[in-house]
């Protein structure tokens, strides 16, 4: 019989399997059982509408057989089966899944990619070559007369020939490899080991996975002696993980389930498993990944939870179940209240689905609040990964969701090394303090250098450090927390002084009107006001913003496409009335004043993180004065 060659890429993958040093070779069984279950699904679905399928739901099963003498492990199913062409195209070519492309990209590091490909995707049928040196597949497609047998001993190709088989379905026989120094392949010929693997990986497969099991039982006729009893047993519980009670599930089971189902290498940071009864009855099992999914920040990313109706998948990514600010959450919802035949369009208007979505949102928030209260380190880690999403959530939809999210927010601050919540900030507020102060900048280090900060810190007040672009937008949307308003320390209306101090500075500004006007004239439209200030500590100048648009917001707006000129901050040049520079300005002649003001204004812009119009002039002026 003519040997056919595998397609080039399939051959490469096959080689990889045959020579694999992967330590979790045991996954081959999970892969073959999943294929068998998929094949049964197909025939079962067909039986719902096609009377020629004379099978009842409870007749479908997957059989495992061990023959120790022959060193074979057989996996049989009575599913849809494959025609000769299907055997050829399905098993002769590696599935079109992403796994193979992934391998090519990493082709220079053989071992590493071996593990990552297998670990990340599983590689289906070919994984059987990790434990078998010869594989036979006998399959009869539903509705066909003839069956076919596909045989391969690995990389040298495969044969297909016609054969007899009574019923539709597929029988896969693995000729298990001989043991080596490092690998005890004979394990896969032990019933306890196979039983263990089924329970570990395939417990929630919805069809029974059966195997002949032998047990030693006391002999009724002969006291003290044992006989071997053989019976066919169902190894899997068939209950999906999410339908089991929490107390029955080990953390590893959740982790395995998550990684396999949602294709992640890392265990999730948080598992949320719950059963909800009431207006809607459903089970949900959700996960917060350790890292953002690789395509999370791309347009292709689709949020959503899997939707099941009574254990049967009806939609893979139901976006309506998750608000945007929780788009990183993975998981599933299983409800008996939803009809199996519901269409996507109908789902959008489904009342039941809306109730479920609301309950899911609440559940995730509650779990995060619990985490915040009980395991701060873990919460902080979560927040550093996904916190920005929550801040966007506060800002989005005109702040509609802000109340539900405000207690989940965290900020860096002048008083804590890590993160602080708004509640913690307010609890620490001094009696005399009226506002929640915040400052914006690129980094904590840069904010800490702002001249405005000194005076506020001197008062013993805490300042939130906003380093995310979205921070200030979210804060503006919040407006207040616990009755305390937010105040940007870089805005000109910040005032911490006592009444006497206020009076003094007002008087100073009035008395210096002529000088201040002159300075304003030098600067023209660049600033909307110039004034003396008593809140700059030891620093000579600063720029603050007047009105709604702050300096940071201007920076964000200016980076947006079609930058909007109207969205500019109105700048106020503040000069420290206590600094020697104030005297110097008073005494300067017009020519000098022009230069001083240009210098002061430029340096104030630099401090605020704004660029300056003419850096050359700035440098020339400094050199001239020196
Ligand atoms: P995947 O399952 O990811 O598609 P596999 O390499 O495991 O990749 O299988 C390739 C294809 O072979 C499957 O998609 C399916 O069409 C077919 N197949 C595998 N096992 C069976 C089976 N037991 N019964 C029917 N078809 C099968």
XYZ file of C-alpha atoms and ligand atoms in Angstrom:
653
model
C 0.000 0.000 0.000
C 1.255 3.448 -0.894
C 2.512 5.535 1.987
C 1.371 9.124 1.943
C 3.483 11.922 3.288
C 2.353 14.426 5.868
C 2.208 18.055 4.766
C 5.490 19.759 5.562
C 4.247 21.694 8.574
C 2.412 18.719 9.988
C 5.594 16.719 9.722
C 7.481 19.338 11.707
C 4.908 19.339 14.446
C 4.779 15.591 14.458
C 8.565 15.438 14.866
C 8.211 17.787 17.752
C 5.672 15.495 19.383
C 7.657 12.341 18.816
C 10.795 13.821 20.307
C 9.038 15.869 22.912
C 10.656 16.343 26.277
C 7.494 18.022 27.475
C 6.752 16.960 31.013
C 2.991 16.946 30.705
C 2.711 14.264 28.064
C -0.340 13.029 29.878
C -2.441 15.709 28.164
C -2.697 13.479 25.065
C -5.628 11.723 26.730
C -7.473 14.982 27.362
C -7.007 15.916 23.703
C -8.312 12.609 22.362
C -11.263 12.600 24.744
C -12.164 16.177 23.784
C -12.121 15.217 20.110
C -14.329 12.225 20.861
C -16.738 14.403 22.822
C -16.876 16.963 19.977
C -17.624 14.156 17.517
C -20.463 12.910 19.731
C -21.793 16.456 20.085
C -22.040 16.659 16.316
C -24.025 13.455 16.016
C -26.162 14.325 19.003
C -27.085 17.738 17.592
C -27.937 16.047 14.351
C -30.182 13.559 16.155
C -32.328 16.470 17.334
C -33.459 17.234 13.781
C -32.637 14.074 11.791
C -34.732 10.953 12.363
C -32.230 8.729 10.637
C -29.976 9.023 13.699
C -31.371 6.235 15.790
C -29.530 7.057 18.970
C -30.756 8.228 22.317
C -28.869 10.788 24.360
C -27.908 8.161 26.926
C -26.429 5.758 24.396
C -23.571 8.101 23.535
C -20.343 7.314 25.310
C -16.575 7.218 25.121
C -14.896 3.877 25.880
C -11.345 3.363 27.055
C -9.621 -0.030 26.833
C -6.268 -1.122 28.079
C -4.468 -4.169 26.728
C -1.298 -4.603 28.744
C 0.018 -7.548 26.717
C -0.328 -5.733 23.417
C 0.709 -2.427 25.073
C -2.291 -0.635 23.587
C -4.655 2.011 24.892
C -7.838 2.419 22.858
C -10.211 5.392 22.839
C -13.546 4.750 21.085
C -16.517 6.981 20.508
C -19.876 6.563 18.792
C -19.899 10.072 17.380
C -20.132 11.418 13.846
C -16.994 9.628 12.545
C -14.829 10.564 9.565
C -14.897 9.664 5.870
C -11.675 8.683 4.080
C -11.332 12.274 2.848
C -11.842 13.613 6.330
C -9.268 11.244 7.778
C -6.902 12.492 5.149
C -7.521 16.177 5.622
C -8.001 16.162 9.388
C -5.163 13.897 10.395
C -2.816 14.408 7.439
C -2.649 18.149 7.948
C -2.301 19.850 11.244
C -5.419 21.697 12.248
C -5.537 25.276 11.071
C -5.424 26.474 14.626
C -3.025 29.213 15.691
C -0.668 26.728 17.298
C 1.471 26.156 14.317
C 2.060 29.758 13.359
C 3.082 30.299 16.896
C 5.741 27.668 16.587
C 7.269 29.163 13.455
C 7.793 32.509 15.096
C 9.809 30.893 17.819
C 11.670 28.441 15.649
C 15.129 29.208 17.008
C 14.514 27.869 20.468
C 13.465 24.277 20.038
C 12.774 23.239 23.597
C 11.168 26.412 24.771
C 8.695 26.437 21.915
C 7.930 22.787 22.366
C 6.701 23.492 25.846
C 4.928 26.719 25.063
C 3.026 25.350 22.081
C 1.868 22.285 23.925
C 1.201 24.138 27.130
C -0.610 27.008 25.549
C -2.800 25.365 22.975
C -2.544 21.657 23.281
C -2.000 20.235 19.849
C -4.899 17.898 19.470
C -4.620 14.549 17.863
C -0.868 14.706 17.209
C -0.116 14.796 20.909
C -0.791 11.054 20.898
C 2.657 10.665 19.330
C 4.185 11.870 22.594
C 3.315 8.512 24.159
C 2.694 6.184 21.193
C 5.052 5.012 18.460
C 2.193 3.835 16.276
C -1.374 5.121 16.043
C -4.310 3.469 14.290
C -7.566 5.265 13.645
C -10.574 3.289 12.459
C -13.494 5.525 11.622
C -16.896 5.247 10.024
C -18.691 8.451 9.158
C -22.379 8.582 9.988
C -24.459 7.586 6.955
C -21.591 5.894 5.104
C -21.376 2.198 4.235
C -17.633 1.793 4.483
C -15.194 2.437 7.264
C -11.523 3.375 6.866
C -8.362 2.709 8.769
C -5.606 5.312 9.050
C -2.246 4.090 10.356
C 0.918 6.005 11.081
C 4.139 5.310 12.898
C 5.033 8.957 12.894
C 7.096 11.103 10.632
C 7.497 8.662 7.756
C 3.891 9.110 6.651
C 0.589 7.303 6.902
C -1.651 4.829 5.058
C -5.409 4.741 4.625
C -7.360 1.617 3.614
C -10.968 0.556 3.640
C -12.157 -1.702 6.413
C -15.271 -2.917 8.194
C -16.890 -1.293 11.213
C -20.419 -1.819 12.385
C -21.505 1.569 13.740
C -20.578 5.146 13.097
C -17.792 6.466 15.247
C -14.053 6.383 15.719
C -11.672 3.969 17.422
C -8.169 5.207 18.102
C -5.563 2.664 19.154
C -2.312 3.913 20.621
C 0.662 1.572 20.655
C 2.320 2.831 23.779
C 6.097 3.447 23.584
C 8.542 1.241 25.469
C 9.785 2.681 28.760
C 13.029 4.601 28.713
C 15.393 5.702 31.451
C 13.456 8.937 31.902
C 9.939 8.041 30.901
C 7.698 5.370 32.296
C 5.231 5.114 29.429
C 3.785 1.896 30.860
C 1.928 4.121 33.317
C -0.563 4.768 30.538
C -1.428 1.071 30.601
C -2.485 1.206 34.263
C -6.168 1.626 34.952
C -5.627 3.702 38.101
C -3.493 6.162 36.112
C -6.017 6.483 33.296
C -8.799 6.887 35.843
C -6.782 9.647 37.506
C -6.160 11.466 34.213
C -9.820 11.367 33.245
C -10.815 12.831 36.590
C -8.136 15.482 36.373
C -8.706 16.733 32.833
C -11.976 15.416 31.502
C -14.290 15.211 34.449
C -16.905 17.584 33.043
C -17.111 15.998 29.599
C -20.861 15.618 29.169
C -20.824 12.021 27.949
C -19.824 9.073 30.113
C -16.214 7.967 29.744
C -16.271 4.257 30.526
C -13.583 1.722 31.250
C -13.437 -1.841 32.406
C -12.095 -1.732 35.930
C -10.928 -4.702 37.972
C -11.098 -4.760 41.742
C -9.904 -7.236 44.331
C -12.840 -8.370 46.455
C -13.009 -10.959 49.264
C -13.965 -14.426 48.033
C -17.304 -15.418 49.567
C -16.485 -19.121 49.315
C -12.951 -19.076 50.674
C -12.291 -17.158 53.865
C -9.265 -14.846 53.655
C -8.875 -15.084 49.909
C -9.576 -12.550 47.206
C -10.911 -12.747 43.701
C -10.792 -10.208 40.880
C -14.097 -8.679 39.909
C -14.412 -6.851 36.636
C -17.017 -4.192 35.864
C -17.465 -1.347 33.445
C -17.429 1.965 35.300
C -18.024 5.568 34.370
C -14.924 7.528 35.327
C -16.108 11.109 34.917
C -18.708 12.904 37.008
C -20.026 14.698 33.886
C -20.876 17.700 36.028
C -19.266 20.831 34.654
C -16.844 22.376 37.111
C -19.047 25.418 37.584
C -21.993 23.308 38.631
C -20.128 21.618 41.416
C -20.161 23.099 44.846
C -17.207 25.272 45.752
C -16.166 23.021 48.604
C -15.589 20.120 46.215
C -13.211 22.025 43.998
C -9.498 22.356 44.600
C -7.711 25.577 43.611
C -5.643 23.624 41.045
C -8.824 22.501 39.359
C -9.954 26.088 38.895
C -6.529 27.025 37.599
C -6.332 24.131 35.147
C -9.823 24.843 33.940
C -9.056 28.505 33.413
C -5.794 27.939 31.593
C -7.183 25.336 29.295
C -10.394 27.108 28.483
C -9.112 30.647 28.164
C -5.679 29.844 26.783
C -3.449 31.467 29.323
C -0.120 30.314 30.695
C -0.578 31.856 34.094
C -2.974 31.014 36.863
C -5.689 33.641 37.334
C -5.258 36.247 40.107
C -8.816 35.855 41.253
C -11.490 33.201 40.855
C -15.124 34.201 41.323
C -17.476 31.254 41.487
C -21.072 31.706 42.492
C -24.555 30.412 42.284
C -27.234 33.069 42.127
C -30.880 32.553 42.796
C -33.652 35.084 42.746
C -34.846 37.164 39.833
C -32.520 35.105 37.678
C -31.030 31.742 38.532
C -27.571 31.029 37.188
C -24.130 29.693 37.912
C -21.168 31.833 37.075
C -17.478 31.137 37.091
C -15.253 34.108 36.394
C -11.548 34.764 36.424
C -9.369 37.839 36.598
C -6.221 37.050 34.627
C -2.784 37.683 36.054
C -1.803 39.722 32.998
C -3.857 41.546 30.393
C -4.680 39.184 27.514
C -2.087 39.645 24.746
C -4.545 41.453 22.450
C -6.254 43.401 25.246
C -5.181 46.810 23.991
C -5.940 46.070 20.349
C -9.136 46.758 18.477
C -9.559 43.033 17.875
C -10.085 42.290 21.553
C -13.617 41.218 22.311
C -14.904 41.318 25.834
C -17.562 38.894 27.003
C -18.454 35.804 28.958
C -19.372 32.431 27.586
C -23.063 31.819 27.831
C -24.476 28.373 28.552
C -28.029 27.229 28.773
C -28.175 24.237 31.061
C -24.622 23.195 30.370
C -24.817 23.660 26.600
C -22.773 26.472 25.115
C -24.934 28.987 23.251
C -22.528 31.876 22.778
C -18.776 32.140 23.113
C -18.437 35.840 23.920
C -21.562 37.459 25.208
C -20.463 41.087 25.429
C -23.670 42.271 27.075
C -22.775 40.369 30.223
C -19.784 42.561 31.061
C -19.461 46.322 31.470
C -16.483 47.835 29.606
C -14.620 48.522 32.809
C -14.558 44.779 33.515
C -13.665 43.807 29.953
C -10.599 41.923 31.237
C -12.758 39.414 33.117
C -12.932 35.929 31.591
C -15.463 33.287 32.403
C -18.897 31.900 31.836
C -22.500 32.043 32.868
C -24.823 29.052 32.845
C -28.533 29.657 33.225
C -31.579 27.494 32.781
C -33.659 30.618 32.196
C -32.317 31.142 28.695
C -33.618 29.330 25.674
C -31.149 27.241 23.691
C -32.317 28.657 20.389
C -32.116 32.282 21.277
C -30.495 34.430 18.591
C -27.896 37.117 19.106
C -30.348 39.891 18.272
C -32.923 38.544 20.663
C -30.333 38.213 23.397
C -29.618 41.912 23.275
C -33.140 42.661 24.316
C -33.529 39.752 26.644
C -34.807 40.874 29.989
C -33.348 37.876 31.769
C -29.928 38.582 30.338
C -30.049 42.163 31.617
C -30.812 40.934 35.114
C -27.926 38.481 34.921
C -25.555 41.198 33.682
C -26.505 43.422 36.578
C -25.937 40.640 39.078
C -22.560 39.806 37.488
C -21.446 43.434 37.723
C -22.394 43.547 41.384
C -20.717 40.234 42.095
C -17.393 41.290 40.582
C -17.476 44.590 42.479
C -18.189 42.831 45.742
C -15.400 40.337 45.240
C -12.969 43.144 44.474
C -14.085 45.021 47.581
C -13.511 41.891 49.607
C -10.066 41.493 48.126
C -9.280 45.133 48.900
C -10.309 44.624 52.507
C -8.704 41.229 53.063
C -5.631 40.996 50.893
C -4.311 44.433 50.133
C -1.141 43.304 48.451
C -3.092 41.217 45.995
C -5.551 44.034 45.371
C -2.767 46.523 44.709
C -1.315 44.134 42.193
C -4.694 43.787 40.550
C -5.102 47.543 40.491
C -1.713 48.182 38.959
C -2.689 45.836 36.123
C -6.320 46.775 35.524
C -7.000 49.914 37.595
C -6.924 52.190 34.569
C -9.981 50.361 33.245
C -11.891 51.225 36.408
C -10.920 54.887 36.092
C -12.189 54.924 32.533
C -15.343 53.398 33.932
C -15.774 56.343 36.294
C -15.342 58.835 33.456
C -17.363 57.027 30.792
C -21.073 57.595 30.177
C -21.047 60.981 31.937
C -20.114 59.377 35.204
C -23.135 57.109 35.333
C -21.179 54.331 37.028
C -18.989 56.452 39.272
C -20.694 55.638 42.546
C -20.270 51.922 42.091
C -16.601 52.272 41.269
C -15.267 55.075 43.465
C -14.400 52.804 46.380
C -12.386 50.534 44.126
C -10.052 53.325 42.991
C -6.515 53.676 44.227
C -3.946 56.436 43.845
C -0.326 56.998 44.702
C 0.065 59.726 47.272
C 2.497 61.929 49.158
C 1.820 60.000 52.349
C 2.006 56.390 51.304
C 4.582 54.366 49.447
C 1.986 52.150 47.890
C -1.530 52.924 46.859
C -4.193 54.698 48.854
C -7.966 54.590 48.459
C -10.096 57.720 48.678
C -11.630 56.437 51.867
C -8.203 56.084 53.464
C -7.269 59.570 52.292
C -10.354 61.116 53.845
C -9.769 59.263 57.102
C -6.278 60.743 57.281
C -7.429 64.316 56.519
C -6.481 66.968 59.062
C -9.341 68.792 60.839
C -8.516 72.039 59.106
C -8.362 70.428 55.679
C -11.355 70.971 53.430
C -10.390 69.514 50.084
C -8.846 66.385 48.686
C -5.675 67.650 47.011
C -4.235 66.122 43.924
C -1.444 66.858 41.513
C -0.861 65.557 38.009
C 2.315 64.670 36.214
C 4.168 62.093 34.233
C 5.576 60.265 37.217
C 5.516 60.297 40.988
C 9.074 61.648 40.952
C 8.163 64.587 38.722
C 5.086 65.481 40.724
C 7.103 65.429 43.920
C 9.222 68.256 42.488
C 6.341 70.663 41.769
C 6.817 74.020 43.528
C 3.154 74.096 44.584
C 3.580 70.883 46.549
C 5.865 72.315 49.185
C 3.373 74.670 50.806
C 0.655 72.028 50.944
C 2.922 69.439 52.449
C 4.088 72.017 54.974
C 0.513 72.255 56.160
C 0.582 68.518 56.757
C -1.891 67.840 53.956
C -1.733 64.785 51.759
C -1.625 65.033 47.960
C -2.800 62.341 45.556
C -0.368 61.787 42.713
C -2.130 61.376 39.412
C 0.151 59.768 36.879
C -2.406 58.227 34.529
C -3.814 60.419 31.790
C -7.297 59.359 32.777
C -6.828 60.214 36.475
C -7.829 63.826 36.369
C -10.771 63.186 34.060
C -12.032 60.579 36.477
C -11.532 62.922 39.427
C -13.348 65.775 37.682
C -16.199 63.380 37.034
C -16.298 62.289 40.672
C -16.328 65.953 41.817
C -16.335 64.956 45.458
C -15.813 62.025 47.764
C -17.573 61.796 51.101
C -18.573 65.459 50.818
C -14.993 66.624 50.205
C -14.245 68.337 46.947
C -11.201 67.588 44.896
C -8.686 70.387 44.364
C -5.838 70.402 41.864
C -2.821 71.991 43.540
C -1.797 73.414 40.162
C -4.945 75.493 39.829
C -4.851 79.168 40.818
C -7.836 79.035 43.165
C -6.073 76.778 45.636
C -5.658 78.746 48.805
C -4.484 77.436 52.109
C -3.644 80.700 53.810
C -5.230 82.149 56.896
C -7.450 85.224 56.621
C -4.591 87.464 57.682
C -2.274 85.932 55.149
C -4.917 86.316 52.474
C -5.357 89.956 53.292
C -1.629 90.534 53.152
C -1.211 88.934 49.751
C -4.281 90.704 48.346
C -2.859 94.004 49.481
C 0.478 93.184 47.967
C -1.193 92.411 44.652
C -3.153 95.666 44.765
C -0.101 97.709 45.615
C 1.882 96.059 42.840
C -0.793 96.496 40.200
C 1.400 98.658 38.006
C 4.255 96.135 37.998
C 1.975 93.170 37.457
C 0.295 94.913 34.528
C 3.685 95.560 32.976
C 4.570 91.885 33.300
C 1.254 90.842 31.820
C 1.960 93.192 28.914
C 5.289 91.496 28.249
C 3.580 88.111 28.112
C 0.497 89.230 26.192
C -2.003 86.435 25.424
C 0.270 83.755 26.744
C -1.181 84.147 30.203
C -4.538 85.275 31.429
C -3.166 86.788 34.644
C -0.011 87.491 36.609
C 0.000 87.619 40.381
C 2.050 87.424 43.513
C 1.539 84.285 45.535
C 2.320 83.113 49.055
C 2.060 79.408 48.368
C 5.282 78.609 46.589
C 7.490 77.859 49.578
C 11.072 78.540 48.580
C 10.484 78.462 44.818
C 10.374 81.633 42.691
C 7.606 80.961 40.114
C 4.962 78.565 38.954
C 2.262 78.335 36.385
C -1.234 77.385 37.403
C -4.418 76.973 35.460
C -7.646 78.912 35.740
C -11.051 77.473 34.928
C -12.049 73.942 33.950
C -9.142 72.845 31.782
C -6.057 71.968 33.809
C -2.496 71.757 32.557
C -2.604 67.966 32.383
C -5.886 68.018 30.555
C -4.446 70.436 28.033
C -1.589 68.024 27.431
C -4.036 65.166 26.845
C -6.221 67.278 24.557
C -3.245 68.509 22.547
C -2.272 64.896 21.770
C -5.691 64.026 20.457
C -6.149 63.962 16.697
C -7.518 67.300 15.420
C -6.270 69.027 18.564
C -8.807 71.544 19.693
C -7.480 75.055 20.263
C -10.380 75.849 22.542
C -9.249 73.135 24.940
C -6.310 75.123 26.226
C -5.675 75.801 29.849
C -5.797 79.457 30.892
C -2.437 80.074 32.464
C -1.695 82.206 35.479
C 1.904 83.143 36.218
C 2.415 83.111 39.967
C 5.446 84.844 41.466
C 6.577 84.145 44.997
C 6.128 87.411 46.897
C 8.694 86.334 49.498
C 11.393 85.440 47.021
C 14.259 87.939 46.369
C 13.223 87.854 42.723
C 10.149 89.914 43.621
C 12.386 92.828 44.688
C 14.545 92.429 41.631
C 11.486 92.731 39.373
C 10.396 95.912 41.101
C 13.751 97.557 40.535
C 14.243 96.449 36.936
C 14.024 98.876 34.035
C 11.764 98.048 31.098
C 14.490 96.336 29.087
C 15.590 94.169 32.004
C 12.033 93.391 33.015
C 11.317 91.958 29.587
C 14.239 89.565 29.907
C 13.459 88.567 33.489
C 9.844 87.886 32.687
C 10.704 85.818 29.639
C 13.074 83.752 31.752
C 10.656 83.283 34.631
C 7.759 82.420 32.378
C 9.802 79.890 30.400
C 11.155 78.196 33.491
C 7.663 78.022 35.013
C 6.441 76.280 31.851
C 9.268 73.783 32.044
C 8.450 73.021 35.685
C 4.832 72.380 34.743
C 5.952 69.948 32.067
C 4.952 72.231 29.172
C 7.327 72.961 26.337
C 8.706 76.392 25.651
C 8.341 78.295 22.404
C 11.917 79.367 21.995
C 14.493 77.259 23.848
C 17.368 78.997 22.040
C 16.281 82.407 23.276
C 15.880 80.933 26.759
C 19.415 79.582 26.751
C 20.830 82.818 25.277
C 19.172 84.840 28.025
C 20.551 82.652 30.801
C 24.052 82.884 29.362
C 23.724 86.650 29.044
C 22.761 87.075 32.682
C 25.528 84.808 33.851
P -8.656 20.127 16.688
O -9.428 19.192 17.553
O -8.005 21.267 17.410
O -9.411 20.568 15.467
P -7.108 17.768 16.124
O -5.776 17.594 15.462
O -7.239 17.203 17.480
O -7.381 19.311 16.106
O -8.218 17.130 15.222
C -8.359 17.509 13.881
C -9.760 17.200 13.383
O -9.944 15.784 13.249
C -10.872 17.626 14.301
O -11.194 18.965 14.112
C -12.017 16.700 13.869
O -12.669 17.208 12.726
C -11.283 15.442 13.479
N -11.333 14.444 14.554
C -10.389 14.196 15.481
N -10.779 13.202 16.307
C -12.013 12.823 15.905
C -12.982 11.848 16.346
N -12.743 11.072 17.417
N -14.133 11.732 15.646
C -14.390 12.524 14.576
N -13.545 13.463 14.131
C -12.367 13.609 14.767
